[in-house]
CSV table of C-alpha atoms in Angstrom, one decimal:
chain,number,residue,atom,x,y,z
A,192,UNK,CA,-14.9,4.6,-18.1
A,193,UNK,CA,-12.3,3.9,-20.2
A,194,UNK,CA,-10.3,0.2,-18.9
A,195,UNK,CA,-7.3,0.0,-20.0
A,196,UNK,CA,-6.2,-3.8,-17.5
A,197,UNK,CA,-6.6,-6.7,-19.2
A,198,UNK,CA,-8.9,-8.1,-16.5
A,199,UNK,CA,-10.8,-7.0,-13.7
A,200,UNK,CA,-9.3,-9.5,-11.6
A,201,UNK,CA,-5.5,-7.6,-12.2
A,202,UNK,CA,-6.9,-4.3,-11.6
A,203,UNK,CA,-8.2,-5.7,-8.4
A,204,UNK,CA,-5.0,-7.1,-7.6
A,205,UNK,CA,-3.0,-3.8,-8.1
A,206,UNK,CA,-5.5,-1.8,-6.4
A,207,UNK,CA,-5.1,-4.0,-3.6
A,208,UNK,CA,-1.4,-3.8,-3.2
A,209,UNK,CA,-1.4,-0.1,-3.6
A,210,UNK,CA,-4.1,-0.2,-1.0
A,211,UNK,CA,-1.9,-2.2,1.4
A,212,UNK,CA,1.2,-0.1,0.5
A,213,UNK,CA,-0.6,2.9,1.6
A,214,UNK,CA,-1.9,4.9,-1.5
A,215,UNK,CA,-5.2,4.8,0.7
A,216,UNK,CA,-3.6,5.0,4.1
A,217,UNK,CA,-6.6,7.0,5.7
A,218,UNK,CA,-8.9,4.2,5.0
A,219,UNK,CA,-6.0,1.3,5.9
A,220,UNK,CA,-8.4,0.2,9.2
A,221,UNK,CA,-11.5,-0.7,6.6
A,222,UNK,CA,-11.7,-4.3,6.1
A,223,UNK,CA,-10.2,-6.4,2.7
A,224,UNK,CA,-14.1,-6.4,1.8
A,225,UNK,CA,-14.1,-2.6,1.2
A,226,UNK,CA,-11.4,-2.6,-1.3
A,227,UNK,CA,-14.4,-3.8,-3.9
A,228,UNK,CA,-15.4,-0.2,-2.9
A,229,UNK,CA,-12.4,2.0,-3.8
A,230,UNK,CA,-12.4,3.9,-7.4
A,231,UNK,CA,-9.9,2.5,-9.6
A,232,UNK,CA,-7.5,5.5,-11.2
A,233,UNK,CA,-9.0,7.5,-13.8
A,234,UNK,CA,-7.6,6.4,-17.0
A,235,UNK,CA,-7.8,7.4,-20.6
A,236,UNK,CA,-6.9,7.2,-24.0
A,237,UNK,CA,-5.2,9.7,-26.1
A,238,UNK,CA,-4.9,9.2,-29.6
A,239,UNK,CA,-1.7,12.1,-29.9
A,240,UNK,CA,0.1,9.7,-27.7
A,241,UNK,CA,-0.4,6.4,-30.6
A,242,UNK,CA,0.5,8.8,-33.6
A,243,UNK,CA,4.2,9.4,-31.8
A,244,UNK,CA,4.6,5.6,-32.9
A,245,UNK,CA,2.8,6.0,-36.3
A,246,UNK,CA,4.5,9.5,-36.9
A,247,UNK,CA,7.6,7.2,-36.8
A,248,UNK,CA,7.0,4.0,-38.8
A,249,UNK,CA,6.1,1.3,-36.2
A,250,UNK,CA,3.9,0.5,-33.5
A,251,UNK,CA,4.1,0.6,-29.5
A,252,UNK,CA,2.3,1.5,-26.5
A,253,UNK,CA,2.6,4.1,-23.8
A,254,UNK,CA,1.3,4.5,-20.5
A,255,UNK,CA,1.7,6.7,-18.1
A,256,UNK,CA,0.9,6.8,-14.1
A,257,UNK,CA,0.8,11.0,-13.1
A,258,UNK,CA,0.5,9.6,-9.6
A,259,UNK,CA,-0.6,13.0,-7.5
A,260,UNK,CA,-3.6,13.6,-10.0
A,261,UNK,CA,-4.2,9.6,-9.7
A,262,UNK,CA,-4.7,9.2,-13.6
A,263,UNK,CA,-3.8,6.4,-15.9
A,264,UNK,CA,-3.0,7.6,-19.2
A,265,UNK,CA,-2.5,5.3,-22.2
A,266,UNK,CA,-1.9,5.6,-26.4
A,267,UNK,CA,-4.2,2.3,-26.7
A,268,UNK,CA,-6.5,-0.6,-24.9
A,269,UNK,CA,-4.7,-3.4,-26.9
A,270,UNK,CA,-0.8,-3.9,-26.3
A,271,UNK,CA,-0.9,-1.4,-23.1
A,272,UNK,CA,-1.6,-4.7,-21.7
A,273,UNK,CA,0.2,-7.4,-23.7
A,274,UNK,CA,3.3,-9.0,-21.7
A,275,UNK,CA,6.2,-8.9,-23.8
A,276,UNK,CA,9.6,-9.8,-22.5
A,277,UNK,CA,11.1,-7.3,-20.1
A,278,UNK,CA,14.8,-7.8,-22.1
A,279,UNK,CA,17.3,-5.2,-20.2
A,280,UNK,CA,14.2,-3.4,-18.2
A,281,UNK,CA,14.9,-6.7,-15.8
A,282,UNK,CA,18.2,-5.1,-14.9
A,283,UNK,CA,15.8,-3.0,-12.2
A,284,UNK,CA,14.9,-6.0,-10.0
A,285,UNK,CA,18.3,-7.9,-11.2
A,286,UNK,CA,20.1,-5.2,-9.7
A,287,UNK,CA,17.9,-5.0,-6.7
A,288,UNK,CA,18.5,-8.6,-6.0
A,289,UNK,CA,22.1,-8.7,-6.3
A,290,UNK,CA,22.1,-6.0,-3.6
A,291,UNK,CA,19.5,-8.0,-1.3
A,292,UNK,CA,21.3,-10.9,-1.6
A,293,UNK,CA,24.8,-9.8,-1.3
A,294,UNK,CA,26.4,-11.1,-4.5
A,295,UNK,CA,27.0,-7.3,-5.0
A,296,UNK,CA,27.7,-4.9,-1.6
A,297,UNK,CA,28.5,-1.8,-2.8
A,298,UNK,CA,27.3,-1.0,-6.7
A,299,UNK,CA,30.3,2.0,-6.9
A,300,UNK,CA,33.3,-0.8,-5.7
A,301,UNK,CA,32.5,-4.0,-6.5
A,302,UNK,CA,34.3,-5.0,-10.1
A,303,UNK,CA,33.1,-7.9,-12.7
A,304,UNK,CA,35.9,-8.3,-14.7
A,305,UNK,CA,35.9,-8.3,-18.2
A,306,UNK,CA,35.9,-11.9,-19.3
A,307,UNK,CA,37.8,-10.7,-22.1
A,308,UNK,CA,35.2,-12.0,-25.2
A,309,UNK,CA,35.2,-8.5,-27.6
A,310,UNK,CA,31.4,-7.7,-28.1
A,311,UNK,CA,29.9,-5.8,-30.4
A,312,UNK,CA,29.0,-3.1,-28.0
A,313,UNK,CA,32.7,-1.2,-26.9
A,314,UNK,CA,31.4,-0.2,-24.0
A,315,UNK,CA,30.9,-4.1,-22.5
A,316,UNK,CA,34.2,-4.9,-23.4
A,317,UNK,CA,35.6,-3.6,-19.9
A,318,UNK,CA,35.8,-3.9,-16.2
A,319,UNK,CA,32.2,-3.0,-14.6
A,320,UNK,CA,30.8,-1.7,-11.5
A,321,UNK,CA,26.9,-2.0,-11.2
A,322,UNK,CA,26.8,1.5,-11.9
A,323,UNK,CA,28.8,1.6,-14.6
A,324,UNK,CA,27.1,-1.6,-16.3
A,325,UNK,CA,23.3,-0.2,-15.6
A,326,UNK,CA,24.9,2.7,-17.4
A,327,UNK,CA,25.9,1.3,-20.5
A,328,UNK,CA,23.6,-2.2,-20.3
A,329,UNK,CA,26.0,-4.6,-20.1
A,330,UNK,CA,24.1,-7.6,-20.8
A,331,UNK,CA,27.5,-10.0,-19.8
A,332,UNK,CA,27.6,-8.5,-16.4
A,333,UNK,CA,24.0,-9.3,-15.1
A,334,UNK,CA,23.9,-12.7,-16.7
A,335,UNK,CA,27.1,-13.0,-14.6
A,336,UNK,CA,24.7,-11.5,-11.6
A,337,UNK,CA,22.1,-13.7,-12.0
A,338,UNK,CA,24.7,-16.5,-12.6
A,339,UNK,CA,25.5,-15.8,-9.4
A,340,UNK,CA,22.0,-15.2,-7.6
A,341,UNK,CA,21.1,-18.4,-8.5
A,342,UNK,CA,17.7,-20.4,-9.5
A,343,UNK,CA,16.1,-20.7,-6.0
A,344,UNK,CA,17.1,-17.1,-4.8
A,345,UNK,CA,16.1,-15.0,-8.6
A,346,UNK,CA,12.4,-16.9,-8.3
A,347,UNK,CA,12.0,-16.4,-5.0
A,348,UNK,CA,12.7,-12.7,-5.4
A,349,UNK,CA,10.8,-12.5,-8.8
A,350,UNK,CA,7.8,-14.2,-6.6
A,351,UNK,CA,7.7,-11.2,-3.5
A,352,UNK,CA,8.2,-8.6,-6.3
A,353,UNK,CA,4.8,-10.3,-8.3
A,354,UNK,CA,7.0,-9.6,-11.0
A,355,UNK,CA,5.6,-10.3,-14.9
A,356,UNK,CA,3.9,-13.9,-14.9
A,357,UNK,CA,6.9,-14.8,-12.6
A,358,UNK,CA,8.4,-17.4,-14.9
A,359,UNK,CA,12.1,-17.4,-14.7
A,360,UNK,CA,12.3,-20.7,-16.8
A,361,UNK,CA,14.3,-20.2,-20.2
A,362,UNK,CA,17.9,-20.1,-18.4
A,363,UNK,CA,19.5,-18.4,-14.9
A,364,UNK,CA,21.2,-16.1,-17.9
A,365,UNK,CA,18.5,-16.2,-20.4
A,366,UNK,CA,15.1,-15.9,-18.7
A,367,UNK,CA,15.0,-12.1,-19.5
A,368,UNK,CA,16.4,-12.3,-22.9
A,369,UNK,CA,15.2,-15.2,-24.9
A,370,UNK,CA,13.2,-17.1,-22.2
A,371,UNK,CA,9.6,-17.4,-20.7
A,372,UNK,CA,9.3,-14.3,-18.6
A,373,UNK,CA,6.6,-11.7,-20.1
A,374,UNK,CA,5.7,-8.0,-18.3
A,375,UNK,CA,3.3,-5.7,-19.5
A,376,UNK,CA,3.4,-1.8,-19.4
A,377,UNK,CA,1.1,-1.8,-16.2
A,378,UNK,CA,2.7,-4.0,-14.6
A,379,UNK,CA,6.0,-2.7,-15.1
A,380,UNK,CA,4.3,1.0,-13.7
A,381,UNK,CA,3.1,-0.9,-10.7
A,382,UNK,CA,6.4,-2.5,-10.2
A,383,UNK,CA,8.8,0.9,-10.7
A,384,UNK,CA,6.4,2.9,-8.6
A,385,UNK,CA,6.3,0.5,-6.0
A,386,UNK,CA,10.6,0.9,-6.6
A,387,UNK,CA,10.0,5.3,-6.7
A,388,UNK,CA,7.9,5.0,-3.4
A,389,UNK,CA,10.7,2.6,-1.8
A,390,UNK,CA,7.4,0.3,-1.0
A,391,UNK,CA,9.0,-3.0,-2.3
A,392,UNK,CA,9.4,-5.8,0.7
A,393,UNK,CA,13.0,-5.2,0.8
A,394,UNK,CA,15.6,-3.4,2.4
A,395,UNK,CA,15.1,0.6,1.7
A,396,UNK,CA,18.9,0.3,1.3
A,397,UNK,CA,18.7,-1.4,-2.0
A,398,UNK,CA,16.0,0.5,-2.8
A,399,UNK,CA,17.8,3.8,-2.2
A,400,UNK,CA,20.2,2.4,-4.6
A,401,UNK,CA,19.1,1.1,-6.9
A,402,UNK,CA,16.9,4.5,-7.9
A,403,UNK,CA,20.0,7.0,-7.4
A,404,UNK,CA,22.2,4.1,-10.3
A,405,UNK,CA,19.5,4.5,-12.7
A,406,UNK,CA,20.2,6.5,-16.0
A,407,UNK,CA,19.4,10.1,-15.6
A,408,UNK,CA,18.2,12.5,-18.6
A,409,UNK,CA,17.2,15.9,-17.8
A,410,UNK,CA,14.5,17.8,-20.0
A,411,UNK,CA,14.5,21.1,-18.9
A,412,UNK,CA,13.9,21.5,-15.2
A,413,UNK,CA,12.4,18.1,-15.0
A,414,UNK,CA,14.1,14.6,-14.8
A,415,UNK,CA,13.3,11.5,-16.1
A,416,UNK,CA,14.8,8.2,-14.6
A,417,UNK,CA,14.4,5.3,-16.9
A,418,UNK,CA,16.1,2.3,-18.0
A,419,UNK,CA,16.0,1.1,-21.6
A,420,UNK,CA,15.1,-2.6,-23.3
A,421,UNK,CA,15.6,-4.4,-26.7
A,422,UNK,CA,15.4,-7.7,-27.7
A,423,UNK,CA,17.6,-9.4,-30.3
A,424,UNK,CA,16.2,-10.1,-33.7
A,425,UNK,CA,15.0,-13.7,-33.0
A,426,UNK,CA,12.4,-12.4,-30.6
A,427,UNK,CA,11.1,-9.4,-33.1
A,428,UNK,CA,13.4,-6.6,-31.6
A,429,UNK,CA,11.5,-4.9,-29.3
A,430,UNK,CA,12.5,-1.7,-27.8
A,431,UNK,CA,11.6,-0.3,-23.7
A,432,UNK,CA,11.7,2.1,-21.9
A,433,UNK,CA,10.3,2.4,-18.2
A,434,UNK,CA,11.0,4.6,-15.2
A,435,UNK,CA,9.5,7.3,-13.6
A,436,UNK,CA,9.8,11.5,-14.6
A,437,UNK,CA,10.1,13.9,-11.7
A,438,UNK,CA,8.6,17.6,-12.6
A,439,UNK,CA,8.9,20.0,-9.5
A,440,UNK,CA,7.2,17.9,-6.5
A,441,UNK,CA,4.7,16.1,-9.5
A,442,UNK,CA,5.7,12.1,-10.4
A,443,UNK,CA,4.6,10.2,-13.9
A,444,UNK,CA,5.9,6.8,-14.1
A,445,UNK,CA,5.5,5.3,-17.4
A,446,UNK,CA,6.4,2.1,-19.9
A,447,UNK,CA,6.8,2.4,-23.3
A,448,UNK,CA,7.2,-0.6,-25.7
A,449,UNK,CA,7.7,-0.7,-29.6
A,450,UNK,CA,8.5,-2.7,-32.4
A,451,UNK,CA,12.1,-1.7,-33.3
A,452,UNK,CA,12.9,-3.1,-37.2
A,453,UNK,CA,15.1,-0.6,-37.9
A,454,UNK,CA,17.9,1.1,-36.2
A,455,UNK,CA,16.1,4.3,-36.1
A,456,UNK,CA,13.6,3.4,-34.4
A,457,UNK,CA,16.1,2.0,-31.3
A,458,UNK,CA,17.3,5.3,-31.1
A,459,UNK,CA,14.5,6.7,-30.7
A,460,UNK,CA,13.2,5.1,-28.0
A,461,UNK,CA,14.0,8.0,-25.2
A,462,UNK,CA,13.2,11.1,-27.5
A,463,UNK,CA,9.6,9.1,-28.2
A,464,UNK,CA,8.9,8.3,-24.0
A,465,UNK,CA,9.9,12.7,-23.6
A,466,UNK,CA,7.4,13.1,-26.6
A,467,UNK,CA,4.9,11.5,-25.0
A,468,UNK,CA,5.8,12.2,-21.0
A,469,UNK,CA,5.4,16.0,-22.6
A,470,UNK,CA,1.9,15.4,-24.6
A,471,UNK,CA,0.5,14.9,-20.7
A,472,UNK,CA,2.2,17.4,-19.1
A,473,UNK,CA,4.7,14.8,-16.9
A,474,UNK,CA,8.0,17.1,-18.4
C-alpha cells in the first residue's frame, strides 16, 4: 500500500481525530488502544493527475479525499506532503476566528473601510464585508482581522484547529504571508473536511458560515467550494487551491499547490484542481 503521510505518527494522529469526530462512530465505545487497529484510507497514486502540472510548465501536487468511497488520491508521494505556506487559503480559519471571537458578527453587515491606500488589485480598493473580501481576497482586510483577533486569541485558535505546524510567529499580519506558518495538502484536507462536516470545536454557527461565504464555481451539475492562495515573489509564488467538490450526495475534498512563475500559471489554478477533481470522478 501506497503511503502518501509523511510519517506514520501523522497518519496516526489524523486517524485518530477522525476516529474521535465520528468517521468510525459504530466502533466509538472501543478503547484508544484499538485505534492501532483501524485501516488507514486507501490511497493511491495517479500519474494523469502529475502530467496536469507538467502538461502546463511547472510543478504541484494534488490530493484528493472522495470521502464516501474512503480513498486518498494523490499526483505524487513527495510534495503531497511538504508544508508550504498556506498564503490566502488561511482566510478559512481567519474568517472562522473572527466570527468566534466576535471581531466580526455578521459577515453580510459588518464594513472594514477602505483605508484609502490604492492597491494594485481594484477590487481591494473599497469598503468590505467578509463576504465580499473572501470574494475577491482582500489581503488588507484580514490582516486588519487578525490585527484585531490579536496574538493570544489567533494561536490559541490555530492551537484547537491543529492547524499547519501552529506557528503564528512572523507578524499578527504576516504569519500567513511571509512568516513561519507551513500546511501541507493533507493537512489542509483534514482541516477543510473537519470545516465540510461542521466537526471543528467551535460554534456550528461559524461553521455554517463560514462554508455558505466561500467562493462557489459550478461545473456542470456539481459544485466545487474552494478558496485560492499565492504567495508574493519573495517566497517563490506559489499558487492554492483547497475546498471541497459536492457531486449529487458524493464529497472530494482536495488541495492543490504549484509553483506559479508565470502569470499563466496563477490563472490556472481552478481550471487545473476541475482537471484533476474530473480525472477521479469528484465533478
Amino acid at each position: 500500500m501506497v503511503v502518501l503521510y509523511s510519517s506514520i505518527r501523522r497518519t496516526f494522529r489524523l486517524l485518530t481525530r477522525r476516529f474521535t469526530l465520528g468517521l468510525f462512530a459504530a466502533a466509538a465505545a472501543l478503547p484508544s488502544r484499538a485505534f492501532a487497529n483501524v485501516a488507514p484510507p486507501r490511497n493511491e497514486i495517479r500519474e494523469s493527475l502529475a502530467k496536469h502540472f507538467t502538461d502546463l510548465g511547472t510543478a504541484g501536487t494534488f490530493v484528493g479525499y472522495k470521502v464516501e468511497d474512503y480513498l486518498i488520491v494523490a499526483s505524487d508521494r513527495e510534495r503531497s506532503g511538504e508544508g508550504k505556506l498556506p498564503a490566502s487559503t488561511f482566510k478559512i480559519p481567519n474568517s472562522l476566528i473572527a466570527l468566534e471571537t466576535g471581531v466580526v458578527a455578521d459577515p453580510d453587515k459588518d464594513v472594514f473601510p477602505w483605508d484609502g491606500v490604492k492597491r494594485p488589485i481594484e477590487a481591494w480598493n473599497k469598503d468590505h464585508t467578509l463576504r465580499s473580501a473572501i470574494a475577491v481576497s482582500a489581503v488588507p482586510v484580514y490582516q486588519e482581522i487578525a490585527r484585531r483577533i490579536g496574538q493570544e486569541r489567533m494561536q490559541k485558535y490555530v492551537d484547537l484547529f491543529d492547524y499547519g505546524n501552529r506557528d503564528i510567529g512572523g507578524g499578527i499580519d504576516q504569519f500567513w504571508l511571509s512568516g513561519a506558518l507551513r500546511i501541507d495538502p493533507i493537512e489542509q484536507i483534514d482541516f477543510v473536511d473537519r470545516l465540510r462536516r461542521r466537526a471543528l470545536p467551535i460554534s456550528k454557527r461559524s461553521q455554517d458560515l463560514v462554508a455558505d461565504i466561500l467562493p462557489v464555481t459550478k461545473v456542470g451539475d456539481s459544485v466545487i467550494r474552494a478558496k485560492s492562495g499565492l504567495t508574493g515573489r519573495e517566497q517563490g509564488s506559489l499558487g492554492w487551491m483547497v475546498g471541497w467538490a459536492e457531486k449529487g450526495e458524493a464529497h472530494t475534498v482536495f488541495a492543490l499547490n504549484m509553483d506559479c512563475p508565470e502569470q499563466r500559471h496563477i490563472e490556472a489554478r481552478m481550471s487545473l484542481t476541475q482537471a484533476c477533481l474530473a480525472d477521479i470522478g469528484a465533478v
